[in-house]
Amino acid sequence: MPGKLILLLQLLLTLIFIAAVWTSGMIPGSYIAVLAVTLLVLFGVLFGLQFLKSKVYIIGIVFSVLISIALAFGSYYMFRASRMLEQVGGATYKTDNMIVVVRADDTAENILDIKNYTFGIQTALDLENNQKMLEDVERVIGQEPDVENYPAIQEEAQALLDGEIGAAIYNEAFTGIIDESIEGYSDQVRIIYQYGIETEIEQEETDVITEDEAFNIYISGIDVSGPITTNSRSDVNIIMTVNPTTHKILLTTTPRDYYVPIPGVSGEQRDKLTHAGIYGVDVSMATLESIYGIDISYYARVNFTSLIKIVDAIGGVDVNSEYSFSAGGYSFTEGVNHLNGEQALAFSRERHSFAAGDNQRGKNQEAVLTGILQKAMSPALLVNASEIITSVSDSVETNMTRAEMATFISRQLSDGSSWDIESVAAVGTGDRQSCYSSGSQSLYVMWPDTNSISEISSKMNDVLNGQ
């Protein structure tokens, strides 16, 4: 009798496991059919052994227990992977992290300690979020705050350092812009209060992408300490043009300092491409669409910390380096280098070692991404997709749905074909100009090279059209 109860449990776990695999959408139907038949046949054999009065009966019980344990763990990991895909995918909102900062040597411990301070606020940008933050501060401190207005965020920041105001209110995404104007600013202040404002991501409605249809996906590399949804300057801007039918991928990196108008934000005034991310990933997408004259259906935002997790989760990557150089305590040789997560991050961030500076950094980032794609899309590694997804779920977000990601994994498992990956980099001419997001402050920028843009646009369309 105990043996039959154990077998009944095995049958139940078999059905649960098959359901978990089927509903995940990540495993091809043909694989599921073979798996289901194998598990049911195995159950039948072990069930038959229960009628034999010998040691074989005991062996059958032991095998049934072991199989049941394996099925339980398998079901757990499949359901977990599906939940993680749900968490990573389907992003619909962005977060503006509004902060109140005081000088680093201020003795105040919380916002109530500074309720009688004069709060500085800038009136040039981000007015709606500033107003919401003021309302929240008033709610928290229980009184209307004393406010001093400044025409630019740099003036507000300098006033804080000079002691003209006791605290400053602004969007944390603008911190990098302040640092470009006031050396060492971030080290001289500290955050005493923060408030997240969530808004819906605005994207043009596009037709549903079929599994055979080519598409563009924007990969944004950010560096934030808070939620992955937090708006931030985008230091990595790569467009991945994918054709599932021809198995071709074109990786296009655009310099973070590209000097371009930001649609819906700056009007005719130009700004750095990296600053578009301050206003949301949808604004970065619109800016890149305007540059290349294309439609971008999807995006993936990747925190720099997740690069370490991704590379380590797939067992390291082989990356081709155009130069020999050292960075972050590591040495890289010209040619193929096998990198772990920390090494890949150092390789991707370095720019001072190269005459081409940020342009070469962009190429190196593409080289790392190529290594990740080549490794991650191998059928052997896709079998461990659940572990990889789980390890990076808190530091990656995308607007691709769980079903779309699962379909891509399933197709690659079924097909198993290798991909032809090509990398290109937009170029331009360096200059110093004022930017929309930094006011009158002159910053390093790069004027786009129209010939480079035209050539890349043509390459993108060739891949999209299967040429």
XYZ file of C-alpha atoms in Angstrom:
467
model
C 0.000 0.000 0.000
C 2.732 2.603 0.819
C 4.302 1.910 -2.571
C 1.052 2.684 -4.398
C 0.641 5.946 -2.438
C 4.164 6.988 -3.421
C 3.372 6.168 -7.056
C 0.161 8.182 -6.836
C 2.241 11.123 -5.614
C 4.655 10.569 -8.517
C 1.758 10.637 -10.997
C 0.409 13.848 -9.474
C 3.846 15.494 -9.597
C 4.297 14.288 -13.185
C 1.083 16.026 -14.236
C 2.044 19.195 -12.330
C 5.503 19.230 -13.942
C 4.090 18.773 -17.451
C 1.603 21.588 -16.766
C 4.410 23.846 -15.483
C 6.523 23.190 -18.567
C 3.571 23.685 -20.927
C 2.306 26.913 -19.362
C 5.812 28.427 -19.245
C 5.812 28.649 -23.045
C 9.610 28.300 -23.025
C 9.814 24.654 -24.116
C 8.914 23.554 -27.690
C 5.791 21.418 -28.011
C 7.750 18.513 -29.515
C 10.044 18.471 -26.477
C 7.060 18.489 -24.135
C 5.449 15.581 -25.992
C 8.599 13.446 -25.690
C 8.975 14.438 -22.035
C 5.356 13.588 -21.229
C 5.508 10.179 -22.931
C 8.800 9.352 -21.191
C 7.506 10.293 -17.746
C 4.228 8.412 -18.193
C 5.995 5.293 -19.486
C 8.357 5.488 -16.519
C 5.368 5.726 -14.207
C 3.795 2.685 -15.879
C 6.950 0.613 -15.447
C 7.314 1.538 -11.776
C 3.622 0.885 -11.198
C 4.027 -2.603 -12.686
C 6.922 -3.346 -10.336
C 4.551 -2.947 -7.373
C 3.014 -6.334 -8.186
C 6.343 -8.159 -7.951
C 7.220 -9.683 -4.573
C 10.974 -9.255 -4.632
C 13.772 -6.732 -4.161
C 12.709 -5.216 -7.469
C 9.637 -3.915 -5.638
C 11.848 -2.002 -3.179
C 14.034 -0.656 -6.000
C 10.890 0.601 -7.740
C 9.822 2.465 -4.587
C 13.261 4.095 -4.258
C 13.227 5.193 -7.905
C 9.703 6.561 -7.508
C 10.776 8.659 -4.504
C 13.815 10.027 -6.365
C 11.760 10.838 -9.468
C 9.096 12.536 -7.325
C 11.738 14.735 -5.686
C 13.163 15.660 -9.103
C 9.680 16.469 -10.436
C 8.907 18.643 -7.407
C 12.101 20.662 -7.857
C 11.554 20.851 -11.630
C 8.013 22.171 -11.187
C 9.213 24.740 -8.654
C 11.911 26.069 -10.986
C 9.594 26.215 -14.011
C 6.896 28.108 -12.109
C 9.581 30.360 -10.631
C 11.061 31.100 -14.068
C 7.601 32.038 -15.359
C 7.098 34.396 -12.420
C 10.494 35.975 -13.013
C 9.719 36.498 -16.716
C 6.499 38.184 -15.616
C 8.495 40.407 -13.259
C 11.131 41.356 -15.850
C 8.711 41.825 -18.742
C 5.661 43.909 -19.471
C 7.013 47.144 -17.957
C 4.478 49.963 -18.244
C 5.699 52.697 -15.905
C 8.780 54.735 -15.048
C 9.857 56.242 -11.731
C 11.204 59.711 -11.021
C 13.107 59.577 -7.732
C 12.702 63.037 -6.232
C 15.143 63.845 -3.443
C 15.820 66.375 -0.708
C 19.541 66.852 -0.081
C 21.452 68.733 2.588
C 25.155 69.424 2.957
C 27.164 66.368 3.985
C 28.169 67.973 7.302
C 24.589 68.898 8.256
C 23.603 67.331 11.603
C 19.955 66.778 10.591
C 18.910 63.112 10.623
C 15.540 63.263 8.870
C 13.284 65.648 7.018
C 11.448 66.706 10.184
C 14.734 68.086 11.493
C 14.887 70.502 8.551
C 11.247 71.574 8.346
C 12.187 75.192 9.093
C 14.991 75.297 6.502
C 14.715 77.203 3.249
C 14.282 74.673 0.432
C 15.776 75.464 -2.966
C 14.066 74.387 -6.169
C 14.825 75.019 -9.854
C 12.151 76.380 -12.174
C 13.602 75.561 -15.600
C 12.896 71.823 -15.899
C 10.767 69.021 -14.451
C 8.182 71.453 -13.104
C 5.391 68.912 -12.623
C 7.549 66.556 -10.559
C 8.915 69.478 -8.544
C 5.393 70.544 -7.641
C 4.402 67.009 -6.606
C 7.512 66.794 -4.447
C 6.763 70.109 -2.747
C 3.261 68.869 -1.949
C 4.682 65.666 -0.481
C 7.244 67.559 1.620
C 4.466 69.798 2.955
C 2.435 66.708 3.858
C 5.368 65.075 5.679
C 6.597 68.117 7.655
C 3.084 69.345 8.429
C 3.601 72.897 7.205
C 4.198 74.834 4.021
C 7.943 74.827 3.312
C 9.880 78.050 2.803
C 10.973 77.887 -0.844
C 13.630 79.765 -2.826
C 13.398 79.482 -6.623
C 16.414 79.251 -8.935
C 16.471 79.518 -12.746
C 18.845 76.548 -13.170
C 19.604 73.403 -11.208
C 23.327 74.260 -11.084
C 22.523 77.561 -9.343
C 20.307 75.737 -6.858
C 23.090 73.238 -6.117
C 25.711 75.963 -5.700
C 23.396 77.890 -3.382
C 23.169 74.809 -1.163
C 26.952 74.464 -0.992
C 27.316 78.208 -0.290
C 24.833 78.050 2.588
C 22.230 80.293 0.952
C 19.639 77.525 1.431
C 19.533 74.642 3.880
C 18.175 71.976 1.525
C 17.673 71.399 -2.192
C 14.868 69.570 -3.961
C 15.364 68.003 -7.387
C 15.077 64.848 -9.475
C 17.940 62.475 -8.632
C 18.383 61.836 -12.362
C 19.848 65.359 -12.668
C 22.695 64.625 -10.231
C 25.055 63.703 -13.058
C 24.407 67.029 -14.771
C 25.249 68.882 -11.552
C 28.452 66.854 -11.193
C 29.478 67.910 -14.704
C 29.212 71.563 -13.614
C 30.340 71.442 -9.964
C 33.306 69.177 -9.345
C 32.848 66.828 -6.403
C 29.266 67.946 -5.781
C 27.893 64.484 -4.932
C 30.517 64.027 -2.209
C 29.505 67.292 -0.549
C 25.800 66.492 -0.095
C 23.651 63.656 1.191
C 20.071 62.589 0.635
C 17.840 63.087 3.657
C 14.480 62.289 2.035
C 13.250 60.774 -1.215
C 9.907 60.232 -2.895
C 9.187 58.120 -5.975
C 6.734 59.401 -8.581
C 5.446 56.781 -11.012
C 4.102 57.691 -14.454
C 3.018 55.578 -17.387
C 5.538 55.009 -20.164
C 4.313 56.638 -23.362
C 4.789 54.590 -26.516
C 3.155 54.740 -29.890
C 0.845 51.834 -30.547
C 2.416 49.363 -32.956
C 1.180 46.176 -34.550
C 1.855 42.985 -32.610
C 5.208 41.510 -33.651
C 4.862 37.946 -34.935
C 7.541 35.375 -34.103
C 8.903 35.543 -37.681
C 8.894 39.335 -37.947
C 12.077 41.423 -37.673
C 12.199 44.106 -34.990
C 14.358 46.660 -33.169
C 15.029 46.568 -29.444
C 16.697 49.419 -27.549
C 19.188 48.372 -24.875
C 19.787 51.073 -22.275
C 22.609 50.784 -19.757
C 22.017 52.747 -16.557
C 23.600 53.035 -13.118
C 21.014 53.482 -10.362
C 20.932 52.381 -6.742
C 17.143 52.301 -6.531
C 14.484 50.415 -8.511
C 15.322 49.523 -12.118
C 12.318 51.648 -13.179
C 14.047 54.831 -11.927
C 14.715 57.428 -14.625
C 18.431 57.968 -15.138
C 20.958 59.121 -17.690
C 21.527 56.309 -20.174
C 25.260 55.724 -20.583
C 24.839 52.763 -22.947
C 22.599 53.199 -25.993
C 22.516 50.162 -28.265
C 19.877 49.294 -30.849
C 19.631 45.578 -31.562
C 18.044 44.915 -34.953
C 16.875 41.294 -35.033
C 15.635 39.176 -37.933
C 14.452 35.776 -36.577
C 14.041 34.354 -40.086
C 17.532 35.087 -41.425
C 19.147 34.754 -37.972
C 20.879 38.109 -38.347
C 21.467 40.654 -35.591
C 22.844 44.160 -36.084
C 24.140 45.922 -32.966
C 24.318 49.705 -33.288
C 25.905 51.819 -30.574
C 25.259 55.555 -30.473
C 27.614 57.796 -28.455
C 26.113 59.042 -25.194
C 27.283 62.581 -26.063
C 25.462 62.723 -29.425
C 24.124 66.287 -29.722
C 20.516 65.948 -30.879
C 17.016 67.352 -30.253
C 14.980 65.351 -27.728
C 11.469 64.831 -29.183
C 8.659 66.099 -26.993
C 11.095 67.654 -24.518
C 13.674 70.090 -25.888
C 11.909 71.416 -28.990
C 14.523 72.637 -31.480
C 17.200 72.913 -28.793
C 19.778 70.142 -28.722
C 20.928 68.024 -25.820
C 23.102 64.996 -25.149
C 21.545 61.638 -25.993
C 22.386 60.394 -22.490
C 20.203 63.157 -20.999
C 17.127 61.814 -22.816
C 17.059 59.002 -20.263
C 16.385 61.534 -17.506
C 12.914 62.012 -18.964
C 12.244 58.283 -19.365
C 13.173 55.300 -21.492
C 10.329 56.180 -23.872
C 12.023 59.528 -24.559
C 15.357 57.806 -25.262
C 13.573 55.496 -27.712
C 11.882 58.418 -29.454
C 15.232 60.213 -29.755
C 16.923 57.205 -31.366
C 13.942 56.661 -33.658
C 14.323 60.270 -34.796
C 18.076 59.889 -35.388
C 17.837 56.760 -37.546
C 14.335 57.072 -38.989
C 13.200 53.706 -37.613
C 10.588 52.236 -35.290
C 11.732 50.630 -32.046
C 9.231 48.117 -30.697
C 10.940 47.010 -27.514
C 13.405 48.152 -24.903
C 15.491 46.530 -22.191
C 16.998 48.573 -19.363
C 19.999 46.984 -17.720
C 21.572 48.219 -14.504
C 25.370 48.027 -14.582
C 25.287 45.698 -11.572
C 23.201 43.246 -13.607
C 25.971 42.917 -16.192
C 28.067 41.163 -13.548
C 25.163 38.856 -12.671
C 24.337 38.037 -16.296
C 27.905 37.188 -17.299
C 28.513 35.100 -14.177
C 25.158 33.318 -14.573
C 26.132 32.078 -18.045
C 29.618 31.029 -16.984
C 31.566 33.958 -18.426
C 31.867 35.183 -22.009
C 34.465 35.281 -24.768
C 35.014 38.879 -25.864
C 37.131 40.132 -28.749
C 39.186 43.216 -27.849
C 40.573 45.514 -30.548
C 43.343 46.717 -28.197
C 45.468 45.619 -25.260
C 44.750 47.771 -22.197
C 44.243 47.721 -18.432
C 41.185 48.879 -16.485
C 39.653 48.291 -13.081
C 42.627 46.247 -11.938
C 42.371 43.857 -14.897
C 44.479 43.494 -18.046
C 42.964 42.735 -21.446
C 44.892 41.566 -24.505
C 44.196 42.221 -28.162
C 42.069 39.351 -29.451
C 39.753 36.988 -27.585
C 39.512 37.299 -23.785
C 37.407 35.071 -21.516
C 35.801 37.394 -18.967
C 33.842 36.933 -15.764
C 31.242 39.464 -14.611
C 33.592 41.913 -12.880
C 36.048 41.806 -15.787
C 33.254 42.352 -18.325
C 32.068 45.416 -16.393
C 35.588 46.898 -16.275
C 36.045 46.163 -19.992
C 32.722 47.873 -20.815
C 33.284 51.008 -18.746
C 36.824 51.964 -19.775
C 37.289 54.897 -22.168
C 40.374 56.815 -20.981
C 42.741 54.186 -22.425
C 41.655 54.936 -25.991
C 42.233 57.842 -28.349
C 38.651 57.388 -29.572
C 37.399 57.597 -25.974
C 33.647 57.092 -25.742
C 33.431 55.733 -29.306
C 35.762 52.852 -28.446
C 33.912 52.259 -25.197
C 30.741 51.844 -27.235
C 32.457 49.257 -29.445
C 33.681 47.379 -26.377
C 30.156 47.339 -24.965
C 28.949 45.844 -28.237
C 31.711 43.225 -28.020
C 30.527 42.198 -24.547
C 26.898 42.103 -25.701
C 27.915 39.957 -28.686
C 29.653 37.529 -26.329
C 26.575 37.385 -24.095
C 24.228 36.780 -27.039
C 26.386 34.052 -28.554
C 26.595 32.257 -25.214
C 23.035 32.841 -24.058
C 21.386 31.687 -27.295
C 23.058 28.291 -27.354
C 20.427 25.560 -26.746
C 22.581 24.024 -23.992
C 22.469 27.248 -21.992
C 18.820 27.997 -22.720
C 17.950 24.870 -20.753
C 19.169 26.802 -17.672
C 17.164 29.904 -18.617
C 15.227 29.832 -15.335
C 18.410 30.246 -13.263
C 19.654 33.092 -15.459
C 16.312 34.899 -15.379
C 16.090 34.567 -11.597
C 19.599 35.954 -11.064
C 18.923 39.189 -12.976
C 15.196 39.727 -12.433
C 15.693 42.664 -10.054
C 18.124 44.567 -12.281
C 16.633 44.179 -15.766
C 13.308 45.393 -17.140
C 11.716 45.241 -20.566
C 8.400 46.007 -22.206
C 8.449 42.610 -23.936
C 5.711 40.458 -22.454
C 6.353 37.174 -20.698
C 4.731 35.348 -23.615
C 6.987 37.079 -26.174
C 10.152 36.246 -24.246
C 9.033 32.654 -23.699
C 8.262 32.255 -27.408
C 11.749 33.458 -28.342
C 13.371 30.988 -25.912
C 11.189 28.154 -27.214
C 11.973 28.968 -30.837
C 15.714 29.052 -30.193
C 15.575 25.737 -28.329
C 13.678 24.159 -31.208
C 15.773 25.700 -33.988
C 19.204 25.808 -32.389
C 20.697 27.730 -35.322
C 23.643 30.060 -34.777
C 23.228 33.793 -35.329
C 25.219 36.143 -37.539
C 25.981 39.167 -35.328
C 27.396 42.383 -36.806
C 28.376 45.495 -34.843
C 28.472 49.106 -36.032
C 29.108 52.387 -34.216
C 27.874 55.864 -35.080
C 30.567 58.549 -35.132
C 30.700 62.323 -34.938
C 32.763 65.410 -34.167
C 33.509 66.586 -30.624
C 32.621 70.103 -29.475
C 31.491 72.093 -26.434
C 27.955 73.451 -26.429
C 25.169 74.347 -24.025
C 22.509 71.659 -23.622
C 18.781 71.837 -22.936
C 19.095 69.910 -19.658
C 22.109 71.847 -18.367
C 21.028 75.398 -19.191
C 23.798 77.775 -20.185
C 26.531 75.455 -18.899
C 28.836 74.399 -21.740
C 29.390 70.615 -21.903
C 31.296 68.226 -24.146
C 29.042 67.032 -26.978
C 29.393 65.203 -30.275
C 27.822 66.459 -33.493
C 26.377 63.485 -35.428
C 28.053 62.530 -38.703
C 25.239 62.449 -41.281
C 27.047 59.947 -43.517
C 27.493 57.589 -40.569
C 23.803 57.877 -39.686
C 22.753 57.237 -43.285
C 24.947 54.142 -43.622
C 23.714 52.671 -40.350
C 20.051 53.348 -41.214
C 20.580 51.499 -44.484
C 22.135 48.531 -42.660
C 19.229 48.425 -40.214
C 16.695 48.343 -43.034
C 18.662 45.622 -44.819
C 18.443 43.390 -41.748
C 14.769 44.215 -41.193
C 13.990 43.379 -44.832
C 15.954 40.125 -44.795
C 18.715 41.283 -47.129
